[in-house]
Amino acid sequence: MARIFIISNRVAVPKAGLQPGGLEVALKATLKKHPCVWLGWSGELSDTPRTQTFTKGRNAYVVTDLGQEDFEEYYNGFANRVLWPIFHYRLDLAEFSRRDLSGYLRVNNKFADELAPMLKPDDVIWVHDYHLIPLAKALRDKGLNNRIGFFLHIPLPPPEILTAMPNHERLIPALGAYDLVGFQTDGGAANFARYLAKELGTPSHLSMALGSGARAMRIGTFPVGIETREFTRAAARAMRTQMVTQLRESIPGALMIGVDRLDYSKGIPARLEAYERFLTAYPQWHGKVTYLQITPKSRSQIKEYSQMAQAVNALAGRINGTYSHASWTPMRYVNRPYSRAALAGFYRVAKVGLVTPLRDGMNLVAKEYVAAQDPEDPGVLVLSRFAGAADELGAALLVNPYDPDSTAAAMARAIDMPLAERRKRHAELYDALLRNDIADWGDRFLAALMGPENGEAQGEALNAFIARRY
Ligand code: GDG
């Protein structure tokens, strides 16, 4: 049986007591069905980097430390200060530094050095996300011919934005070293095909299958889902816990909820401004609605993140300062993380789920919010049209997060929506989740990677899509 090698920046090493991370949930079925080796950074920095291996069942987890310079140039530098903002359409926040690209390439080569000696010819390699774009090229340069797939969890912008990235011509075409490149949405896949057509002159009818000789790169769309039924059950169970009961009892009237990492892509300041407009425009809701924003801190060493933390604090303070009275506070802003079970219960208590990123690859919070609802009395999802999830969740109230007035109007519509409409929308949304459960995601990607027939079918469908649109 072929072994699957999963490579990602961070590895979810199973340890007693630790919550499974997002990628581990996504890969759970794959880790169960196939013998897997999962390789990546340990999360540790060291002057004398070590590589450690842990095993669980048929799976092995190989984690390697990074040096301080690697961390600064690869992770904190090129990945998070150049690729993350540009892939999220934020040229204004990107730091253009050539030196960081060399660190990024060096760490990718380091992962290739770790990986190459472990590989047998029929092993299949699945690389995840923007940290590791050049990894296949580094492996091909060592003469490896294994099947290698890549999945991008974040958006890929159109070539008009992508070409503003320094060294894009060294980096993006390196994706051609993969056999399959997967995206969250057709839009991301089409942007990539357009980049290839524009920059490499690939005729659009060939851009889905680029390459030479025995190997051809294919492009596909594989939207990430969640473990829908399990999440619904977890939410129902959580209603009996003390934490969820206490939240429920402490809210006068209806709850609106937002759950996001503290990241500028998530549109948190714009959402708070929209809530402020909602409070101004709909005073009948004063005293009857509470907005709970849960925002665990992330990447706080990066300047833009700490600036945003301050801006959100100031906005939350302004909203509460302006509208609170002795027995009501319009918003609660919480920086601590909660367990996945507690979050599931919080979503179920909330009448409105606010998921309004300025740009997002998928956004799993939107899907979790839908899955957590009681189908008899479901809450309403207000969703940014710029989240990948909007492609599947068209029955949500879709908003333009840049426009606070229309987002405020959607909040008002959501909180007052009649039961029949809420049920109808929820049933459609839930069906969409079931059609694309995470249990099948890994299988679909790996089938496309291993069997050219599937990949070609997908390539053809996408080709047709691109021909229609461009
Ligand atoms: C990237 C892409 C894509 C949040 N707070 C807590 C907590 N969370 C969980 C949520 C959700 C996950 O974190 C966040 O997932 P997202 O999809 O919203 O966003 P990113 O972290 O930016 O992930 C994204 C994803 O990859 C998958 O492909 O959807 O577009 O940017 O599951 O529930 N979990 C716990 N406590 C918290 O306080 N336990």
Coordinates of C-alpha atoms and ligand atoms in Angstrom, one line a residue:
M1 CA 0.0 0.0 0.0
A2 CA 1.4 3.4 -1.0
R3 CA 2.3 5.6 2.0
I4 CA 1.0 9.1 2.1
F5 CA 3.5 11.8 3.1
I6 CA 1.8 15.0 4.4
I7 CA 3.9 18.1 4.6
S8 CA 2.7 21.2 6.2
N9 CA 4.3 24.1 8.2
R10 CA 3.0 22.8 11.5
V11 CA 2.2 19.2 12.4
A12 CA -0.6 18.1 14.7
V13 CA 1.4 15.6 16.7
P14 CA -1.2 13.6 18.7
K15 CA -0.5 14.2 22.4
A16 CA -2.8 13.4 25.3
G17 CA -5.0 16.4 26.2
L18 CA -4.4 18.5 23.1
Q19 CA -7.3 19.7 21.0
P20 CA -7.0 18.5 17.4
G21 CA -6.1 21.5 15.1
G22 CA -8.0 22.4 11.9
L23 CA -5.7 20.5 9.5
E24 CA -5.8 17.4 11.7
V25 CA -9.6 17.4 11.5
A26 CA -9.4 17.8 7.8
L27 CA -6.9 14.9 7.4
K28 CA -8.5 12.6 10.0
A29 CA -10.0 10.2 7.5
T30 CA -6.8 10.1 5.5
L31 CA -4.7 9.4 8.6
K32 CA -7.1 6.6 9.4
K33 CA -7.3 5.0 6.0
H34 CA -3.7 5.1 4.9
P35 CA -0.3 4.7 6.6
C36 CA 0.9 8.3 6.7
V37 CA 4.0 10.2 7.6
W38 CA 3.3 13.8 8.5
L39 CA 6.4 16.1 8.4
G40 CA 6.9 19.8 9.3
W41 CA 8.2 22.3 11.8
S42 CA 8.1 21.4 15.4
G43 CA 7.2 24.9 16.4
E44 CA 10.5 25.1 18.4
L45 CA 13.4 27.4 17.7
S46 CA 16.9 26.1 18.3
D47 CA 20.6 26.9 17.5
T48 CA 21.1 23.1 17.2
P49 CA 17.9 22.0 15.4
R50 CA 16.7 18.5 16.1
T51 CA 14.4 16.2 14.2
Q52 CA 12.1 14.0 16.3
T53 CA 9.8 11.2 15.2
F54 CA 6.6 10.2 17.1
T55 CA 4.4 7.3 16.1
K56 CA 0.7 6.5 16.6
G57 CA -0.7 3.3 15.1
R58 CA 0.4 3.1 11.4
N59 CA 1.3 6.8 11.3
A60 CA 4.5 8.6 12.0
Y61 CA 4.9 12.3 12.8
V62 CA 8.3 13.9 12.0
V63 CA 9.0 17.3 13.3
T64 CA 12.1 19.4 12.9
D65 CA 13.2 22.6 14.7
L66 CA 14.0 25.8 12.9
G67 CA 16.9 28.2 13.6
Q68 CA 16.1 31.8 14.6
E69 CA 17.2 33.1 11.2
D70 CA 15.0 30.5 9.4
F71 CA 12.0 31.5 11.5
E72 CA 12.5 35.2 10.8
E73 CA 13.1 34.8 7.1
Y74 CA 10.8 31.9 6.2
Y75 CA 7.8 32.0 8.6
N76 CA 7.7 35.5 10.1
G77 CA 9.2 36.9 6.9
F78 CA 8.3 35.8 3.5
A79 CA 5.4 33.5 4.4
N80 CA 3.5 35.8 6.8
R81 CA 4.7 39.3 5.6
V82 CA 4.7 38.8 1.9
L83 CA 2.6 35.8 0.8
W84 CA -0.2 36.1 3.4
P85 CA -1.0 39.7 2.7
I86 CA -0.6 39.5 -1.1
F87 CA -2.6 36.3 -1.4
H88 CA -5.4 38.1 0.6
Y89 CA -5.3 41.0 -1.9
R90 CA -3.5 43.3 0.5
L91 CA -0.6 44.7 -1.4
D92 CA -0.6 47.7 1.0
L93 CA 0.4 45.4 3.9
A94 CA 3.1 43.4 2.1
E95 CA 6.8 44.0 3.0
F96 CA 8.9 43.6 -0.1
S97 CA 12.2 42.1 0.9
R98 CA 14.3 39.9 -1.4
R99 CA 16.4 38.6 1.5
D100 CA 13.3 36.9 2.9
L101 CA 12.8 34.9 -0.3
S102 CA 16.2 33.3 0.1
G103 CA 15.3 32.2 3.6
Y104 CA 12.0 30.9 2.4
L105 CA 13.7 28.8 -0.3
R106 CA 16.3 27.6 2.2
V107 CA 13.7 26.2 4.6
N108 CA 11.9 24.6 1.7
N109 CA 15.1 22.9 0.7
K110 CA 15.7 21.9 4.3
F111 CA 12.3 20.1 4.3
A112 CA 13.2 18.5 1.0
D113 CA 16.5 17.3 2.5
E114 CA 14.6 15.7 5.5
L115 CA 12.0 14.1 3.2
A116 CA 14.0 12.7 0.3
P117 CA 15.8 9.9 2.2
M118 CA 12.5 8.6 3.6
L119 CA 10.8 8.2 0.3
K120 CA 10.1 5.1 -1.7
P121 CA 9.2 5.4 -5.4
D122 CA 5.5 4.7 -5.0
D123 CA 5.0 7.0 -1.9
V124 CA 2.5 9.8 -2.6
I125 CA 3.3 13.3 -1.3
W126 CA 0.7 15.9 -0.3
V127 CA 2.0 19.4 0.5
H128 CA -0.1 22.0 2.3
D129 CA -0.3 25.7 2.0
Y130 CA 1.5 28.8 1.1
H131 CA 4.6 28.1 3.3
L132 CA 5.7 25.3 1.0
I133 CA 5.1 26.4 -2.6
P134 CA 8.6 25.5 -3.9
L135 CA 8.8 22.1 -2.1
A136 CA 8.0 20.0 -5.2
K137 CA 10.6 21.8 -7.2
A138 CA 13.2 21.2 -4.5
L139 CA 12.3 17.4 -4.6
R140 CA 12.3 17.2 -8.4
D141 CA 15.8 18.9 -8.4
K142 CA 16.9 15.9 -6.3
G143 CA 15.6 13.6 -9.1
L144 CA 12.4 12.4 -7.3
N145 CA 9.5 11.3 -9.6
N146 CA 6.9 10.6 -7.0
R147 CA 3.3 11.9 -7.3
I148 CA 3.2 15.2 -5.5
G149 CA 0.1 17.3 -4.9
F150 CA -0.3 20.8 -3.4
F151 CA -3.3 22.3 -1.7
L152 CA -3.6 26.0 -1.1
H153 CA -5.8 26.8 2.0
I154 CA -5.9 30.6 1.3
P155 CA -7.1 32.5 -1.7
L156 CA -5.0 33.0 -4.8
P157 CA -5.5 36.5 -6.2
P158 CA -5.8 37.4 -9.9
P159 CA -2.6 37.9 -11.9
E160 CA -3.1 41.7 -11.7
I161 CA -2.3 41.4 -8.0
L162 CA 0.0 38.4 -8.0
T163 CA 2.4 39.9 -10.5
A164 CA 3.1 42.8 -8.0
M165 CA 4.8 40.3 -5.7
P166 CA 8.6 40.5 -6.0
N167 CA 10.0 37.3 -7.4
H168 CA 6.6 36.0 -8.4
E169 CA 8.2 34.7 -11.6
R170 CA 10.6 32.5 -9.5
L171 CA 7.9 31.3 -7.2
I172 CA 4.5 30.8 -8.9
P173 CA 5.7 28.8 -11.9
A174 CA 7.4 26.5 -9.4
L175 CA 3.9 25.1 -8.8
G176 CA 4.4 23.4 -12.2
A177 CA 6.6 20.8 -10.4
Y178 CA 3.4 19.4 -8.8
D179 CA 1.2 16.8 -10.4
L180 CA -1.9 18.4 -9.0
V181 CA -2.5 21.9 -7.6
G182 CA -5.7 22.2 -5.6
F183 CA -7.7 25.3 -4.6
Q184 CA -10.6 26.1 -2.3
T185 CA -12.7 27.7 -5.0
D186 CA -13.1 27.8 -8.8
G187 CA -12.1 31.4 -8.5
G188 CA -8.7 30.6 -7.1
A189 CA -8.2 27.9 -9.8
A190 CA -9.2 30.3 -12.5
N191 CA -6.9 33.0 -11.2
F192 CA -4.0 30.5 -11.4
A193 CA -4.9 29.4 -14.9
R194 CA -5.0 33.1 -15.9
Y195 CA -1.6 33.7 -14.3
L196 CA -0.2 30.9 -16.3
A197 CA -1.8 32.1 -19.5
K198 CA -0.7 35.7 -18.9
E199 CA 2.9 35.1 -17.6
L200 CA 3.9 31.9 -19.3
G201 CA 1.8 32.3 -22.5
T202 CA 0.0 29.0 -21.8
P203 CA -3.0 28.9 -24.1
S204 CA -6.0 28.9 -21.8
H205 CA -7.2 25.5 -23.2
L206 CA -3.9 24.0 -22.1
S207 CA -3.3 25.8 -18.8
M208 CA -5.1 23.1 -16.8
A209 CA -2.5 20.6 -17.9
L210 CA 1.0 22.1 -18.0
G211 CA 4.2 20.2 -18.0
S212 CA 6.3 18.1 -20.2
G213 CA 7.1 14.4 -20.9
A214 CA 5.5 12.0 -18.6
R215 CA 4.3 14.5 -16.0
A216 CA 1.6 17.1 -16.4
M217 CA 0.4 19.5 -13.7
R218 CA -3.3 19.6 -13.3
I219 CA -5.5 22.1 -11.4
G220 CA -8.6 21.3 -9.4
T221 CA -11.0 22.7 -6.8
F222 CA -11.4 20.9 -3.5
P223 CA -13.3 23.1 -1.0
V224 CA -12.5 22.2 2.6
G225 CA -15.5 21.1 4.6
I226 CA -16.1 20.2 8.3
E227 CA -17.2 17.1 10.1
T228 CA -20.9 18.2 9.8
R229 CA -22.9 15.6 11.8
E230 CA -20.3 15.3 14.5
F231 CA -20.3 19.0 15.0
T232 CA -24.1 19.2 15.2
R233 CA -24.0 16.5 17.9
A234 CA -21.2 18.3 19.8
A235 CA -23.2 21.5 19.7
A236 CA -26.4 19.8 21.0
R237 CA -24.4 18.1 23.8
A238 CA -22.6 21.4 24.8
M239 CA -26.0 23.0 25.6
R240 CA -26.0 21.1 28.9
T241 CA -22.5 22.3 30.0
Q242 CA -22.0 24.9 32.6
M243 CA -20.1 27.2 30.3
V244 CA -22.8 27.4 27.7
T245 CA -25.6 27.6 30.3
Q246 CA -23.8 30.5 32.0
L247 CA -23.5 32.3 28.6
R248 CA -27.1 31.8 27.9
E249 CA -28.3 33.1 31.2
S250 CA -26.0 36.1 31.1
I251 CA -27.4 37.4 27.8
P252 CA -30.4 39.7 27.9
G253 CA -32.2 39.0 24.6
A254 CA -30.5 37.8 21.4
L255 CA -26.9 36.9 20.9
M256 CA -24.8 37.6 17.8
I257 CA -21.4 35.9 17.6
G258 CA -18.1 36.3 15.7
V259 CA -15.2 33.9 16.1
D260 CA -12.0 34.7 14.3
R261 CA -8.2 34.6 14.8
L262 CA -7.0 38.2 15.3
D263 CA -6.1 38.7 11.6
Y264 CA -6.6 41.6 9.3
S265 CA -8.1 39.3 6.6
K266 CA -11.0 38.5 8.9
G267 CA -12.5 42.1 8.7
I268 CA -13.0 42.5 12.5
P269 CA -12.8 46.3 12.6
A270 CA -15.2 46.7 9.7
R271 CA -17.6 44.3 11.4
L272 CA -17.5 46.3 14.6
E273 CA -18.2 49.5 12.6
A274 CA -21.1 47.7 11.0
Y275 CA -22.4 46.8 14.5
E276 CA -22.1 50.4 15.6
R277 CA -24.1 51.5 12.5
F278 CA -26.7 48.8 13.4
L279 CA -27.0 50.2 16.9
T280 CA -27.4 53.7 15.5
A281 CA -29.9 52.8 12.8
Y282 CA -32.0 50.3 14.8
P283 CA -32.4 51.7 18.4
Q284 CA -35.3 49.4 19.0
W285 CA -32.7 46.7 19.6
H286 CA -30.9 48.5 22.4
G287 CA -31.0 46.4 25.5
K288 CA -32.1 43.4 23.5
V289 CA -29.0 42.3 21.6
T290 CA -25.4 41.4 22.6
Y291 CA -22.6 40.8 20.2
L292 CA -19.9 38.4 21.5
Q293 CA -16.6 38.6 19.5
I294 CA -14.2 35.8 20.4
T295 CA -10.7 36.5 19.0
P296 CA -7.7 34.5 20.2
K297 CA -4.5 36.5 19.4
S298 CA -2.3 35.3 16.6
R299 CA 1.1 36.4 15.1
S300 CA 1.3 39.2 17.6
Q301 CA 5.0 39.8 16.8
I302 CA 4.0 41.3 13.5
K303 CA 3.4 45.1 13.6
E304 CA 0.1 45.1 11.6
Y305 CA -1.4 42.5 14.0
S306 CA -0.6 44.5 17.2
Q307 CA -1.9 47.6 15.5
M308 CA -5.1 45.9 14.6
A309 CA -5.5 44.5 18.2
Q310 CA -5.3 48.1 19.4
A311 CA -7.8 49.3 16.8
V312 CA -10.3 46.6 17.7
N313 CA -9.9 47.3 21.5
A314 CA -10.6 51.0 20.8
L315 CA -13.6 50.3 18.7
A316 CA -15.1 47.9 21.2
G317 CA -14.5 50.5 23.9
R318 CA -16.2 53.2 21.8
I319 CA -19.2 51.1 21.1
N320 CA -19.7 50.1 24.8
G321 CA -18.9 53.7 25.9
T322 CA -21.5 55.1 23.6
Y323 CA -24.4 52.7 23.9
S324 CA -24.1 50.8 27.3
H325 CA -26.4 51.6 30.2
A326 CA -26.3 50.3 33.7
S327 CA -28.0 47.0 32.9
W328 CA -26.8 46.3 29.3
T329 CA -23.5 46.2 27.5
P330 CA -23.9 45.9 23.7
M331 CA -20.7 44.0 23.0
R332 CA -18.3 41.5 24.7
Y333 CA -14.8 41.3 23.2
V334 CA -12.8 38.3 24.4
N335 CA -9.2 37.5 23.5
R336 CA -9.0 34.1 25.2
P337 CA -9.4 30.8 23.2
Y338 CA -12.2 28.3 24.0
S339 CA -12.5 24.6 23.6
R340 CA -14.0 23.4 20.3
A341 CA -17.0 21.9 22.3
A342 CA -17.6 25.3 24.1
L343 CA -17.5 27.1 20.7
A344 CA -20.0 24.6 19.3
G345 CA -22.4 25.4 22.1
F346 CA -21.9 29.2 21.8
Y347 CA -22.7 29.0 18.1
R348 CA -25.9 27.2 18.9
V349 CA -27.0 29.8 21.5
A350 CA -26.4 32.6 19.0
K351 CA -29.3 33.9 16.9
V352 CA -26.9 35.4 14.4
G353 CA -23.4 34.2 13.2
L354 CA -21.3 37.1 11.8
V355 CA -18.6 35.9 9.4
T356 CA -17.5 38.9 7.4
P357 CA -13.8 38.4 6.3
L358 CA -12.5 40.9 3.7
R359 CA -11.0 37.9 2.0
D360 CA -10.8 34.2 3.1
G361 CA -9.7 31.0 1.4
M362 CA -12.8 29.1 2.8
N363 CA -13.7 30.1 6.4
L364 CA -14.7 27.1 8.6
V365 CA -16.4 29.2 11.2
A366 CA -19.2 29.9 8.7
K367 CA -19.7 26.1 8.2
E368 CA -19.4 25.4 12.0
Y369 CA -22.0 28.0 12.8
V370 CA -24.5 26.4 10.4
A371 CA -23.7 22.8 11.6
A372 CA -24.2 23.9 15.2
Q373 CA -27.8 25.2 14.8
D374 CA -30.9 23.5 16.1
P375 CA -32.8 22.8 12.8
E376 CA -36.2 23.5 14.6
D377 CA -35.1 27.0 15.6
P378 CA -31.9 27.9 13.7
G379 CA -29.9 31.1 13.8
V380 CA -29.0 33.1 10.7
L381 CA -25.6 33.3 9.1
V382 CA -24.4 36.7 7.8
L383 CA -21.5 35.8 5.5
S384 CA -19.0 37.8 3.5
R385 CA -19.3 37.3 -0.3
F386 CA -15.5 37.3 -0.2
A387 CA -15.1 34.1 1.9
G388 CA -14.6 31.0 -0.2
A389 CA -17.5 29.5 1.8
A390 CA -19.9 31.9 0.0
D391 CA -19.6 29.7 -3.1
E392 CA -21.4 26.8 -1.3
L393 CA -23.4 28.8 1.3
G394 CA -25.5 31.0 -1.0
A395 CA -28.5 30.6 1.3
A396 CA -26.8 32.7 3.9
L397 CA -27.3 36.5 4.0
L398 CA -24.4 37.4 1.8
V399 CA -22.8 40.9 2.4
N400 CA -20.1 43.1 1.2
P401 CA -18.0 43.5 4.3
Y402 CA -16.4 46.8 3.1
D403 CA -19.9 48.4 3.2
P404 CA -20.9 48.9 6.9
D405 CA -24.4 50.1 6.1
S406 CA -25.4 47.1 4.1
T407 CA -23.8 44.8 6.7
A408 CA -25.7 46.6 9.4
A409 CA -29.0 46.1 7.4
A410 CA -28.2 42.4 7.1
M411 CA -27.7 42.2 10.9
A412 CA -31.1 43.8 11.4
R413 CA -32.7 41.4 8.9
A414 CA -31.0 38.4 10.4
I415 CA -32.0 39.1 14.0
D416 CA -35.7 39.6 13.0
M417 CA -36.0 36.8 10.4
P418 CA -39.3 34.8 10.6
L419 CA -38.9 31.2 11.7
A420 CA -40.1 29.7 8.4
E421 CA -37.4 31.6 6.4
R422 CA -34.8 30.7 9.0
R423 CA -35.7 27.0 8.7
K424 CA -35.7 27.1 4.9
R425 CA -32.3 28.8 4.6
H426 CA -30.8 26.5 7.3
A427 CA -32.0 23.4 5.5
E428 CA -30.4 24.5 2.3
L429 CA -27.1 25.4 4.1
Y430 CA -27.0 22.1 5.9
D431 CA -27.5 20.2 2.7
A432 CA -24.6 22.1 1.2
L433 CA -22.5 21.0 4.2
L434 CA -23.5 17.4 3.9
R435 CA -22.7 17.3 0.2
N436 CA -19.1 18.3 1.0
D437 CA -18.2 16.6 4.3
I438 CA -14.6 16.7 5.3
A439 CA -14.5 12.9 5.6
D440 CA -14.4 12.8 1.8
W441 CA -12.1 15.7 1.2
G442 CA -8.8 13.9 1.5
D443 CA -10.1 11.0 -0.6
R444 CA -11.1 13.3 -3.4
F445 CA -7.8 15.1 -3.5
L446 CA -5.8 11.8 -3.3
A447 CA -7.9 10.1 -6.0
A448 CA -7.3 13.1 -8.3
L449 CA -3.6 13.0 -7.5
M450 CA -3.2 9.3 -8.0
G451 CA -5.6 8.6 -10.8
P452 CA -5.1 10.7 -13.9
E453 CA -8.7 9.9 -15.1
N454 CA -10.3 11.8 -12.2
G455 CA -7.9 14.7 -12.4
E456 CA -8.5 15.0 -16.1
A457 CA -12.2 15.1 -15.7
Q458 CA -11.9 17.8 -13.1
G459 CA -9.4 19.6 -15.4
E460 CA -11.9 19.5 -18.3
A461 CA -14.7 20.8 -16.1
L462 CA -12.6 23.7 -15.0
N463 CA -11.4 24.4 -18.5
A464 CA -15.0 24.7 -19.5
F465 CA -15.6 27.1 -16.6
I466 CA -12.6 29.2 -17.5
A467 CA -13.6 29.3 -21.2
R468 CA -17.0 30.5 -20.1
R469 CA -15.7 33.3 -17.9
Y470 CA -12.7 34.6 -19.7
Ligands
GDG1 C1 -7.0 28.8 6.9 C2 -7.7 29.7 5.8 C3 -9.5 28.0 5.6 C4 -11.1 29.9 16.3 N1 -11.1 30.3 17.6 C5 -11.0 29.2 18.4 C6 -11.0 28.1 17.5 N2 -11.1 28.5 16.3 C7 -11.1 27.6 15.1 C8 -12.4 27.8 14.4 C9 -12.1 27.2 13.0 C10 -10.6 27.5 12.9 O1 -10.1 27.9 14.2 C11 -10.4 28.7 12.0 O2 -10.6 28.4 10.7 P1 -10.8 29.4 9.5 O3 -11.2 28.6 8.3 O4 -11.8 30.4 10.0 O5 -9.5 30.2 9.3 P2 -7.8 30.1 9.3 O6 -7.3 29.7 10.6 O7 -7.4 31.4 8.7 O8 -7.5 28.9 8.2 C12 -9.2 29.5 5.8 C13 -8.7 27.1 6.5 O9 -7.3 27.4 6.5 C14 -9.0 25.6 6.2 O10 -8.6 25.3 4.9 O11 -10.9 27.8 5.8 O12 -9.8 30.3 4.8 O13 -7.4 31.1 6.1 O14 -12.2 25.8 13.0 O15 -13.5 27.1 15.1 N3 -10.9 26.8 18.0 C15 -10.8 26.7 19.3 N4 -10.8 27.7 20.2 C16 -10.9 29.0 19.8 O16 -11.0 30.0 20.6 N5 -10.8 25.4 19.8

